[in-house]
Amino acid sequence: MNTNILVYAERLRSGIPGIVYELLGKARALAEAHGSDISVLLPGPATEEEVASFGAAHRVLIVEHDAATSPTPEGMLQSVHDAAALTQPGLLLMPATTLASDVAALFAADTGARLVTNCIDFDITHDGITACSRQYGGKILVDVLVDSTPAVLCVLAGAFQEQEGCVTGTPSPVKLPSPVLPDQRMRATRFIPPAPGDVDLAQMPVLLSVGRGIQNKENIGIVEELASKLNGAVCASRPVIDQGWLPLTRQIGRSGLMVKPRVYMAFGISGAPEHVEGMKDAGLIIAINTDRTAPIFNVAHYGVAADALDVVPALLEALENVVQHT
Amino acid sequence: MLATEHAVEQIWGVTLDRLYDSEEGRRILSCIQCGTCAGTCPHGEYMEYPARRIITMLKAGLIEDVFNSDSLVKCVNCYACQTKCPRNIRLTEILLPLVKEQSILRLAQMPAELQKAVENTYRYGNPMGESGRKRAQWTRTSPVPVRIFSEDPRPADALWFVESDLSFHPRGQDIARATARVFHAIGADVAILGNEERAAGDCGRLSWEPGLSEALIDYTMSILQKYRFNRIIVSDPHALDAFKYRYPMFGFDYPVESVLGFVAARLDVLAPQLTSPIHKTATYHDSCCLGRHNALFDEPRALLKAIPGLSLVEMAHNRENAVCCGGGGGGMWLDTYYKARNMERLSDRRIREAIATGADVLAIACPYEVSRFEDAVKVAGMDQRMEVRDIMELLVESLGGQ
């Protein structure tokens, strides 16, 4: 079976959304098992750092045209066709975004390829490609078997681990011809960014989380100070939120946000299972709690049996010294 | 207050359009609009249509308006309205789940946490989404051996249905180990289903997913047929409800008891072994399913009173009047949904009553309550002053190192 993979790296403005690296992470795992060849289609202009960040892939196909900066489905469709013709993928992986879903549908209609939308998981088996799709607002899950290639899959953000795909390397850059765009019936005229709300915790590489051990609302101030020094954000366990010390948007756990930052520091959090569920996949977990038997230490990579209110000022002081030395 | 076998037969297959075909359904027509149900409902003040108004709307043919509001999403299946209804209308057992199912179906979006719990229960047989192959893992850390039927299929006196919270939740596992130790102390001949067990599909929690509930019941019924035992004893009060009221509709006819009742009935064997005193004051929270729905009010108190040194105080609302912890009817996974609507967590409300008694220990007998109240004592800033312990844990503490 053809196990070659083409990943469409959609971008609306600048930067590459996390879902692209999630797809690459999954592609890497498949490549290990099946020897798949991996290509990325990147709407340009592309910087060297961006190309290097696709170390999980063998090659990066860069296409530069107006549609890259002012994206419309019709505009991107030709480039996807070009990329598919060049790499002959058995699997075309798209983010399940509004735009990419349109591109995927148009591509599938043009080529007769099988399309599965809203995937939360997929795999290559000897029968074909299996995918699990969320339907009806998530009320049901559908397991699909695609027994012909190429399979076009639109994958929902959060399906896989982003960090698995964040591998730098030297994929070969390939310039694709700029497509001749037909008269587009649809044109993007302007980009309206979402209203600035609270910080997006899911995007923060460093999170400092406070629990009951922080004792009162005023003490959160020094944690905020530490967070700003570490380019992180402050979040909390439910008891802190329920006491109104921080807004609900900052709650981590089963009834709050699921986060996977590179570093998660837990200050005075006991580690109830409902909280741990939301942060256990963080890259590095550092827990500070006076209670040596607190369950948070079961998931922490590093633990400090001390009062968070002593540790935070000490960390601030240590950081001062680091800053002075550099 | 308790359903009879006859009544169970009666409510089987009742739907809203066939409500008046059954005697129990017709009882709704006897509503006198006294408002007791709405007044006693712990979430009544947040409902556009509490039970009293639902009945009015139903009679007026305007039930669709009720479905389109999210009033019944706020019902936590606590049986307060049904218990206090002067006309004995079986609100929590019949009418409210039917309305709730329709209301949830009409939500623009299923609350994420609830959806995940249901999805997990379907896929893995437990709402946590843990692997079913790890279900019996807790037994390895049990202080006494726990017999698993699949490994040792000899007949047992009782099949102990452990349920998901006791199998997977770390605090639940504490309770599971404590329960095993208590069974050992009273010489009970019990075995568990281990990895063959899946969630019982209790009706209170899954009434809005009847298909899932039925699939789990079918599965459990098929497993039960593999083994021989005289009775089922159940740790989770919601599963107790499922076995007592739901399973009989599927041809299930084993005697069912709660673990609490089973142990309380053997207090004569257990009490002489309770030699380590606990010099503390405890207050007991009546779980809705054990208390209001199954009238187990005296058994938990008898167990607590058997512990030397432990003194028992009552909260302002106790026994039939206890305030729900908010975990039933899917409430366990609706915290975010409720909070977004500025609703106070019922466990926060209840913990203030517990604190007001001056007790050191909040004693509980339902696995939902551990995590709900342990969070609530933190929110109240009382986590250094009050601990939340299951009755089984307190009994083990009093058994000491024997």
XYZ file of C-alpha atoms in Angstrom:
728
model
C 0.000 0.000 0.000
C 1.137 3.550 -0.689
C 2.065 4.979 2.726
C 3.590 8.270 1.558
C 2.334 11.275 3.463
C 1.679 14.860 2.415
C 0.981 17.354 5.188
C -0.668 20.655 4.327
C 0.822 23.371 6.551
C -1.994 25.869 6.484
C -1.283 29.316 7.712
C -3.570 32.261 7.776
C -1.227 35.074 8.680
C 2.232 34.215 9.876
C 3.602 31.456 12.017
C 2.672 27.812 11.714
C -0.244 26.571 13.829
C 0.407 23.732 16.297
C -1.865 21.290 14.496
C 0.679 21.092 11.655
C 3.310 19.776 14.075
C 0.727 17.403 15.571
C 0.224 15.962 12.086
C 3.973 15.747 11.537
C 4.410 13.964 14.867
C 1.864 11.343 13.838
C 3.466 11.141 10.378
C 6.830 10.439 12.013
C 5.368 7.556 13.997
C 3.836 6.104 10.827
C 7.081 6.553 8.936
C 8.894 4.566 11.618
C 6.405 1.724 11.268
C 5.878 1.760 7.496
C 8.845 3.636 6.021
C 6.580 6.415 4.748
C 8.016 9.332 2.816
C 6.897 12.646 4.337
C 6.392 15.939 2.484
C 5.043 19.252 3.695
C 3.211 21.766 1.539
C 3.935 25.233 2.886
C 2.332 28.397 1.518
C 5.191 30.885 1.321
C 7.099 33.040 1.652
C 8.965 30.681 3.950
C 11.826 31.563 6.272
C 14.793 29.236 6.808
C 13.677 28.675 10.419
C 10.253 27.595 9.248
C 11.683 25.103 6.772
C 14.135 23.804 9.406
C 11.285 23.336 11.870
C 9.905 20.629 9.575
C 12.745 18.230 10.413
C 10.179 15.456 10.632
C 9.673 15.693 6.858
C 11.904 14.687 3.963
C 11.046 17.709 1.872
C 9.169 20.988 2.072
C 7.246 22.128 -0.971
C 7.015 25.893 -0.965
C 4.506 27.704 -3.057
C 4.408 31.468 -3.276
C 1.423 33.295 -4.576
C -1.238 35.727 -3.476
C -3.378 32.932 -2.197
C -0.778 32.200 0.445
C -1.210 35.538 2.119
C -4.820 36.058 1.201
C -6.023 32.520 1.386
C -9.102 31.176 -0.330
C -9.904 27.501 -0.867
C -9.896 27.816 -4.649
C -6.560 29.620 -4.492
C -4.903 26.870 -2.484
C -6.503 23.981 -4.368
C -4.177 24.151 -7.392
C -1.102 24.014 -5.164
C -2.431 20.955 -3.363
C -2.974 19.319 -6.754
C 0.600 20.240 -7.774
C 2.041 18.907 -4.534
C 0.032 15.687 -4.788
C 1.129 15.156 -8.383
C 4.752 15.567 -7.322
C 4.722 13.393 -4.195
C 1.940 10.869 -4.986
C 0.750 10.639 -1.367
C -1.250 7.724 0.003
C -2.286 9.992 2.853
C -3.050 13.693 2.534
C -3.246 15.236 6.009
C -5.062 18.529 6.459
C -5.847 20.533 9.603
C -9.612 20.475 10.248
C -9.840 24.258 9.896
C -12.488 26.102 7.917
C -10.187 26.809 4.996
C -8.316 23.508 4.847
C -11.584 21.559 5.134
C -12.831 23.382 2.037
C -9.586 22.659 0.186
C -9.788 18.997 1.223
C -13.363 18.681 -0.003
C -12.579 20.336 -3.336
C -9.513 18.135 -3.811
C -11.459 14.970 -2.991
C -14.237 15.980 -5.390
C -11.692 16.649 -8.172
C -9.779 13.397 -7.754
C -12.333 10.982 -6.348
C -10.135 10.483 -3.283
C -11.799 9.303 -0.075
C -12.276 12.128 2.444
C -12.715 11.769 6.212
C -13.383 14.990 8.156
C -13.047 15.788 11.887
C -10.576 12.983 12.585
C -9.333 12.535 16.122
C -7.136 9.545 15.274
C -5.979 7.498 12.290
C -3.626 4.665 11.464
C -2.262 2.565 8.620
C -3.318 -1.097 8.791
C -2.955 -3.945 6.334
C -6.616 -3.472 5.311
C -6.135 0.192 4.545
C -6.282 3.433 6.483
C -8.466 3.510 9.585
C -9.688 6.833 10.926
C -11.917 7.858 13.815
C -14.149 10.833 13.067
C -16.210 12.958 15.456
C -19.689 13.659 14.160
C -22.807 15.536 15.313
C -20.945 18.019 17.475
C -19.034 15.153 19.029
C -22.102 13.191 20.086
C -20.927 10.136 18.140
C -17.606 8.737 16.958
C -17.396 6.949 13.615
C -14.651 4.465 12.816
C -13.920 4.527 9.087
C -11.868 2.190 6.921
C -10.470 3.763 3.745
C -9.404 0.953 1.404
C -8.159 3.052 -1.485
C -5.468 5.708 -1.691
C -5.099 8.589 -1.487
C -7.054 9.112 1.705
C -7.671 12.756 2.578
C -7.996 13.298 6.334
C -8.985 16.528 8.083
C -7.630 16.241 11.616
C -8.860 18.190 14.641
C -6.359 20.186 16.694
C -5.430 18.403 19.893
C -5.561 14.924 18.354
C -1.833 14.290 18.784
C 1.172 15.563 20.728
C 2.527 18.708 19.123
C 6.031 18.220 20.502
C 6.367 14.860 18.698
C 6.441 16.810 15.433
C 8.660 19.674 16.579
C 11.909 18.328 15.192
C 14.413 20.598 13.521
C 16.344 19.216 10.582
C 17.273 19.825 6.990
C 14.378 18.798 4.786
C 15.057 19.620 1.158
C 13.160 22.725 0.072
C 11.351 22.407 -3.260
C 9.839 25.436 -4.971
C 6.479 24.703 -6.545
C 5.343 26.752 -9.516
C 3.073 29.617 -8.641
C -0.310 28.479 -9.859
C -2.205 30.353 -12.469
C -5.263 31.334 -10.521
C -8.541 31.296 -12.365
C -10.989 34.097 -11.792
C -11.631 33.563 -8.148
C -15.232 33.716 -7.155
C -14.094 34.241 -3.586
C -11.575 36.778 -2.379
C -10.305 37.495 1.111
C -10.536 41.253 1.614
C -9.361 41.698 5.186
C -8.376 39.753 8.237
C -10.300 40.451 11.436
C -8.358 39.206 14.438
C -10.370 37.889 17.390
C -10.997 40.395 20.156
C -8.080 40.414 22.559
C -9.179 38.268 25.460
C -7.303 36.618 28.227
C -3.953 34.995 27.528
C -4.280 31.699 25.653
C -2.880 29.266 28.209
C -2.835 26.392 25.734
C -0.218 28.291 23.708
C 2.091 29.209 26.608
C 5.350 27.242 26.825
C 5.694 27.961 30.553
C 2.838 27.790 33.051
C 2.996 28.613 36.751
C 0.058 27.107 38.516
C -1.102 28.013 42.000
C -3.169 25.978 44.442
C -4.538 26.302 47.939
C -0.980 26.398 49.310
C -0.671 29.969 48.044
C -2.948 30.872 50.993
C -4.474 34.107 49.741
C -5.153 36.183 46.667
C -2.440 38.749 47.455
C 0.289 36.091 47.282
C -0.509 35.435 43.610
C 1.264 38.729 42.865
C 4.759 37.331 43.376
C 3.914 34.305 41.214
C 2.786 36.731 38.491
C 6.141 38.490 38.867
C 7.997 35.188 38.464
C 5.830 34.296 35.466
C 6.694 37.541 33.685
C 10.409 36.809 34.238
C 10.001 33.332 32.757
C 7.758 34.457 29.878
C 5.025 32.297 31.327
C 1.478 32.717 32.542
C -0.224 32.049 35.839
C -2.996 29.494 36.084
C -4.575 27.610 38.977
C -6.345 24.595 40.376
C -10.076 24.737 40.938
C -10.159 25.755 44.617
C -8.238 28.936 43.761
C -10.598 29.735 40.885
C -13.692 28.975 42.950
C -12.538 31.449 45.569
C -12.477 34.082 42.846
C -8.728 34.718 43.055
C -8.263 34.183 39.305
C -10.739 34.120 36.395
C -12.275 30.853 35.198
C -10.223 31.072 31.986
C -7.169 30.220 34.100
C -8.457 26.926 35.480
C -6.468 23.804 34.673
C -7.992 20.356 35.013
C -10.889 18.217 34.038
C -13.403 21.028 34.390
C -10.984 23.616 33.022
C -8.279 23.491 30.386
C -6.113 20.600 29.271
C -2.593 21.969 28.753
C 0.696 20.522 27.557
C 3.281 23.282 28.154
C 6.999 22.622 28.024
C 7.266 23.538 31.709
C 4.529 23.335 34.339
C 5.310 24.567 37.844
C 2.791 23.682 40.536
C 2.908 25.882 43.631
C 0.981 24.517 46.596
C -1.171 22.179 44.495
C -1.970 18.857 46.136
C -2.616 17.141 42.815
C -6.196 15.899 42.921
C -6.814 13.538 39.990
C -9.172 16.068 38.407
C -6.326 18.597 38.260
C -3.636 16.143 37.171
C -5.788 15.107 34.230
C -5.315 18.585 32.771
C -1.526 18.874 33.077
C 0.050 15.421 33.303
C 1.308 15.559 29.705
C 3.434 18.678 30.298
C 7.026 18.273 29.132
C 8.514 19.061 32.536
C 6.581 19.170 35.792
C 8.044 20.856 38.865
C 5.966 20.588 42.030
C 6.388 22.615 45.209
C 4.331 21.511 48.210
C 4.916 21.358 51.971
C 3.207 17.965 52.128
C 5.698 15.282 51.072
C 2.855 12.827 50.505
C 0.922 15.121 48.150
C -0.103 13.153 45.033
C 1.248 15.906 42.747
C 4.708 14.431 43.403
C 3.611 11.215 41.664
C 3.473 13.032 38.316
C 6.235 15.583 38.929
C 9.693 15.203 37.376
C 11.135 17.422 40.095
C 9.673 17.980 43.526
C 10.443 20.473 46.263
C 9.072 19.734 49.734
C 8.840 23.345 50.842
C 6.480 26.255 51.179
C 5.756 27.862 47.811
C 5.848 31.240 49.539
C 9.533 30.649 50.362
C 10.427 29.116 47.011
C 8.989 31.840 44.757
C 11.034 34.714 46.272
C 14.132 32.499 46.212
C 13.584 31.786 42.522
C 13.096 35.482 41.826
C 16.361 36.247 43.579
C 18.183 33.500 41.691
C 16.850 34.859 38.408
C 18.103 38.341 39.328
C 21.593 36.878 39.681
C 21.341 35.066 36.363
C 20.303 38.288 34.660
C 23.246 40.135 36.220
C 25.729 37.511 35.061
C 24.637 37.541 31.447
C -41.067 5.965 48.723
C -39.391 2.832 47.462
C -40.296 1.283 44.170
C -42.073 -2.026 44.295
C -41.461 -4.819 41.836
C -44.870 -4.071 40.433
C -44.035 -0.414 39.918
C -40.810 -1.282 38.151
C -42.802 -3.328 35.659
C -45.062 -0.341 35.250
C -42.443 2.200 34.248
C -40.655 -0.006 31.773
C -40.731 1.583 28.378
C -42.551 4.729 29.457
C -42.018 7.570 26.991
C -43.473 11.036 27.063
C -46.110 10.292 24.436
C -47.148 7.120 26.266
C -46.891 8.657 29.703
C -50.562 8.366 30.512
C -50.749 4.715 29.443
C -49.190 3.668 32.741
C -50.576 4.030 36.204
C -47.394 5.732 37.412
C -47.444 8.144 34.490
C -51.100 9.014 34.998
C -50.251 9.992 38.542
C -48.802 13.210 37.079
C -52.390 14.270 36.411
C -52.980 14.294 40.163
C -50.448 17.123 40.686
C -51.945 19.824 42.909
C -49.390 22.491 41.916
C -48.246 22.960 45.509
C -44.687 23.811 44.436
C -42.970 21.566 46.974
C -40.824 20.067 44.213
C -39.616 23.428 42.926
C -39.019 24.715 46.437
C -36.963 21.750 47.558
C -34.955 21.480 44.333
C -31.334 22.428 45.104
C -31.056 24.080 41.690
C -34.656 25.291 41.568
C -33.734 28.962 41.639
C -31.727 28.518 38.426
C -34.524 26.807 36.527
C -36.937 28.530 34.220
C -39.052 25.376 34.436
C -38.786 23.523 37.718
C -40.820 20.310 38.100
C -44.087 22.058 39.013
C -44.032 24.203 35.879
C -42.956 21.246 33.743
C -46.139 19.434 34.735
C -48.223 22.505 33.855
C -46.502 22.864 30.495
C -46.975 19.168 29.804
C -50.708 19.387 30.469
C -50.944 22.532 28.323
C -49.173 20.808 25.432
C -46.221 23.208 25.645
C -43.589 20.696 26.635
C -41.464 21.647 23.615
C -40.782 25.011 25.321
C -39.390 23.112 28.294
C -37.159 20.992 26.054
C -35.769 24.128 24.459
C -34.753 25.606 27.809
C -31.823 24.101 29.657
C -33.702 23.858 32.974
C -33.495 20.105 33.242
C -29.789 20.036 32.392
C -29.524 21.453 35.913
C -31.349 18.485 37.502
C -28.898 16.457 39.587
C -31.211 13.469 40.149
C -31.222 14.001 43.912
C -34.746 12.641 44.496
C -35.638 15.588 46.756
C -38.743 16.497 44.727
C -39.921 12.906 44.380
C -39.415 12.174 48.086
C -41.378 15.198 49.205
C -44.161 15.190 46.623
C -47.435 14.901 48.548
C -49.016 13.111 45.566
C -46.168 10.563 45.291
C -45.436 11.487 41.695
C -42.285 9.667 40.643
C -40.587 12.725 39.265
C -36.933 11.711 39.491
C -37.576 8.178 38.273
C -39.862 8.844 35.339
C -40.733 12.358 34.272
C -37.505 14.287 34.788
C -35.157 11.863 32.982
C -37.443 11.869 29.943
C -37.442 15.668 29.853
C -33.731 15.815 30.583
C -32.914 13.558 27.673
C -34.808 15.838 25.293
C -33.275 19.009 26.789
C -29.732 17.694 26.369
C -30.493 16.595 22.825
C -31.544 20.152 22.009
C -28.487 21.881 23.455
C -26.518 23.608 20.719
C -23.476 21.816 22.030
C -23.088 18.985 24.491
C -21.088 20.283 27.492
C -17.537 19.139 26.725
C -16.795 17.491 30.037
C -20.025 15.516 30.010
C -19.491 14.473 26.430
C -16.046 13.177 27.245
C -17.343 11.183 30.197
C -20.058 9.571 28.079
C -17.642 8.929 25.222
C -15.168 7.331 27.612
C -17.868 5.194 29.202
C -18.849 3.946 25.764
C -15.307 3.277 24.630
C -13.608 2.086 27.790
C -16.434 1.133 30.148
C -15.542 3.909 32.586
C -15.974 7.694 32.492
C -12.303 8.330 33.260
C -11.195 6.873 29.956
C -8.857 4.420 31.661
C -8.025 1.096 30.047
C -10.435 -1.643 31.062
C -7.423 -3.906 31.479
C -6.360 -1.847 34.484
C -9.688 -2.119 36.257
C -8.536 -4.707 38.790
C -5.062 -3.214 39.245
C -6.013 -1.714 42.618
C -6.349 -5.218 44.081
C -2.553 -5.616 43.917
C -2.217 -2.923 46.565
C -5.051 -4.280 48.690
C -4.028 -5.170 52.258
C -6.034 -8.403 51.971
C -6.533 -10.739 49.013
C -9.442 -9.866 46.718
C -10.916 -12.776 44.793
C -11.564 -12.163 41.082
C -14.144 -14.450 39.498
C -12.320 -14.903 36.201
C -9.267 -16.253 38.050
C -11.248 -18.308 40.556
C -14.744 -19.058 39.290
C -15.975 -21.035 42.327
C -19.364 -19.835 43.606
C -19.268 -16.996 46.145
C -21.858 -15.744 48.571
C -21.703 -12.252 47.133
C -20.552 -10.570 43.958
C -19.069 -7.218 44.904
C -19.699 -4.694 42.120
C -16.855 -2.223 42.611
C -17.735 0.340 39.871
C -15.461 2.794 38.111
C -14.685 5.393 40.776
C -13.441 2.776 43.246
C -11.519 1.003 40.502
C -9.727 3.981 38.965
C -9.913 7.200 40.994
C -6.965 7.320 43.430
C -9.193 8.306 46.344
C -11.754 5.768 45.192
C -9.068 3.086 45.294
C -8.413 4.016 48.932
C -12.068 3.261 49.564
C -11.899 0.028 47.567
C -8.936 -1.192 49.626
C -10.691 -0.171 52.845
C -13.844 -1.996 51.772
C -11.855 -5.149 51.010
C -10.307 -4.963 54.478
C -13.733 -4.601 56.122
C -15.090 -7.585 54.148
C -12.102 -9.564 55.339
C -12.787 -8.567 58.953
C -16.390 -9.757 58.828
C -15.440 -12.938 56.992
C -17.561 -12.098 53.956
C -17.306 -14.499 51.032
C -17.062 -12.043 48.128
C -15.582 -11.974 44.646
C -15.346 -9.196 42.062
C -15.623 -9.180 38.270
C -12.234 -7.464 37.918
C -11.412 -6.547 34.339
C -14.682 -8.063 33.143
C -16.558 -5.333 34.982
C -17.750 -2.239 33.135
C -19.778 0.701 34.380
C -23.245 -0.443 35.433
C -24.852 2.252 33.260
C -26.876 3.697 36.083
C -30.075 5.308 34.991
C -29.655 8.484 37.018
C -26.453 9.357 35.239
C -27.223 7.965 31.840
C -30.934 8.512 31.501
C -30.055 11.016 28.793
C -28.091 8.315 26.957
C -30.524 5.393 27.133
C -28.774 3.523 24.347
C -25.477 3.552 26.201
C -27.226 2.585 29.403
C -28.850 -0.412 27.701
C -25.628 -1.513 26.049
C -23.871 -1.543 29.428
C -26.764 -3.384 31.073
C -26.777 -6.022 28.310
C -23.065 -6.466 28.725
C -23.202 -6.737 32.519
C -26.097 -9.183 32.372
C -24.102 -11.441 30.063
C -21.108 -11.420 32.427
C -23.228 -12.056 35.509
C -24.498 -15.266 33.922
C -20.970 -16.693 33.931
C -20.713 -16.955 37.708
C -22.673 -18.242 40.693
C -23.443 -16.069 43.695
C -26.377 -15.393 45.998
C -26.430 -11.623 45.961
C -24.831 -8.517 44.511
C -23.352 -5.943 46.844
C -22.632 -2.544 45.372
C -20.244 0.201 46.474
C -21.444 3.031 44.254
C -24.960 4.204 45.188
C -25.711 5.109 41.580
C -24.885 1.582 40.475
C -27.058 0.339 43.345
C -29.925 2.288 41.783
C -29.177 0.773 38.411
C -29.308 -2.781 39.770
C -32.358 -2.165 41.921
C -34.576 -0.243 39.545
C -33.223 -0.622 36.035
C -31.783 -4.089 35.678
C -35.010 -5.882 36.704
C -36.523 -4.591 33.459
C -33.935 -6.721 31.670
C -34.734 -9.921 33.532
C -32.268 -9.417 36.375
C -33.478 -10.940 39.633
C -30.610 -11.184 42.121
C -30.969 -9.709 45.603
C -29.125 -6.360 45.620
C -27.638 -4.655 48.651
C -25.412 -1.676 49.200
C -22.027 -2.436 50.718
C -23.009 -0.131 53.550
C -26.162 -2.097 54.359
C -24.339 -5.403 53.977
C -21.650 -4.391 56.483
C -24.138 -2.767 58.873
C -26.103 -6.019 58.991
C -22.928 -7.759 60.199
C -22.021 -5.174 62.805
C -22.176 -7.834 65.538
C -19.105 -9.463 63.969
C -17.361 -6.200 63.133
C -17.956 -4.124 66.277
C -15.831 -6.240 68.672
C -12.887 -5.771 66.278
C -13.159 -1.970 66.277
C -10.602 -1.458 69.023
C -8.598 1.592 67.926
C -10.487 4.671 69.093
C -10.839 7.707 66.846
C -11.153 10.717 69.108
C -12.845 12.986 66.640
C -16.233 14.448 65.824
C -17.828 13.368 62.579
C -20.838 14.508 60.631
C -22.383 12.253 58.000
C -23.566 13.411 54.582
C -26.505 11.331 53.353
C -25.932 10.477 49.723
C -29.095 11.016 47.657
C -29.322 7.482 46.272
C -28.513 5.715 49.555
C -30.624 8.000 51.699
C -33.619 9.536 49.995
C -33.960 6.893 47.307
C -33.166 3.728 49.251
C -33.866 4.792 52.856
C -30.454 3.834 54.220
C -30.354 6.456 56.954
C -29.713 4.422 60.097
C -27.109 1.978 58.748
C -24.308 4.513 58.116
C -24.932 6.142 61.489
C -24.885 2.764 63.238
C -21.486 2.024 61.682
C -20.085 5.395 62.749
C -21.444 5.013 66.276
C -19.747 1.614 66.530
C -16.345 3.315 66.253
C -15.029 3.956 69.779
C -14.225 7.581 70.550
C -16.000 8.941 67.470
C -18.851 11.292 68.259
C -21.496 12.015 65.683
C -23.158 15.383 65.042
C -25.852 16.160 62.477
C -25.903 18.915 59.879
C -28.891 21.263 59.703
C -30.152 19.348 56.684
C -29.885 15.634 57.271
C -31.512 12.323 56.352
C -34.414 12.986 53.903
C -33.538 16.690 53.881
C -29.841 16.346 53.092
C -28.577 18.698 50.366
C -27.157 16.955 47.291
C -23.403 17.272 46.630
C -24.254 18.119 43.007
C -22.618 15.058 41.467
C -25.686 13.107 40.384
C -27.504 13.139 37.072
C -24.293 13.980 35.218
C -23.526 16.875 37.587
C -20.141 15.286 38.161
C -19.243 16.487 34.652
C -21.264 19.688 34.496
C -19.236 21.816 36.902
C -17.967 24.071 34.137
C -21.406 24.327 32.544
C -22.970 25.329 35.858
C -20.180 27.701 36.764
C -20.510 29.475 33.425
C -24.112 30.169 34.480
C -23.029 31.598 37.824
C -24.441 28.680 39.762
C -22.915 27.901 43.111
C -21.459 24.400 43.409
C -23.770 22.421 45.644
C -20.788 20.843 47.374
C -19.647 24.346 48.394
C -23.087 25.017 49.820
C -23.160 21.694 51.641
C -19.643 21.992 53.073
C -20.628 25.181 54.907
C -23.260 23.175 56.758
C -20.687 20.537 57.592
C -18.231 23.156 58.855
C -20.949 24.784 60.957
C -21.303 21.573 62.974
C -17.705 21.980 64.172
C -16.920 18.403 63.077
C -13.355 17.329 62.244
C -14.489 14.666 59.799
C -17.051 14.715 57.034
C -18.062 11.076 56.715
C -19.379 9.959 53.354
C -20.528 6.772 51.652
C -20.586 7.651 47.966
C -17.407 7.799 45.856
C -18.488 10.950 44.015
C -18.389 12.860 47.250
C -14.716 12.381 48.043
C -13.399 14.534 45.234
C -16.335 16.937 45.368
C -16.020 17.649 49.070
C -12.227 17.529 49.191
C -12.298 20.367 46.666
C -15.033 22.130 48.595
C -13.121 22.147 51.911
C -10.233 23.778 50.046
C -12.528 26.394 48.568
C -13.867 27.061 52.054
C -10.264 27.360 53.265
C -10.888 24.588 55.793
C -8.665 21.835 54.410
C -6.453 21.960 57.491
C -9.485 21.667 59.772
C -11.760 19.101 58.206
C -11.046 15.831 56.439
C -13.328 13.933 54.099
C -13.391 10.193 54.792
C -15.485 7.342 53.541
C -17.121 5.297 56.296
C -15.124 2.253 55.148
C -11.877 4.187 55.652
C -12.928 5.188 59.169
C -13.812 1.566 59.991
C -10.389 0.391 58.817
C -8.710 3.067 60.924
C -10.609 1.735 63.909
C -9.737 -1.874 63.071
C -6.165 -0.769 63.618
C -3.265 -3.027 62.797
C -5.065 -6.298 63.361
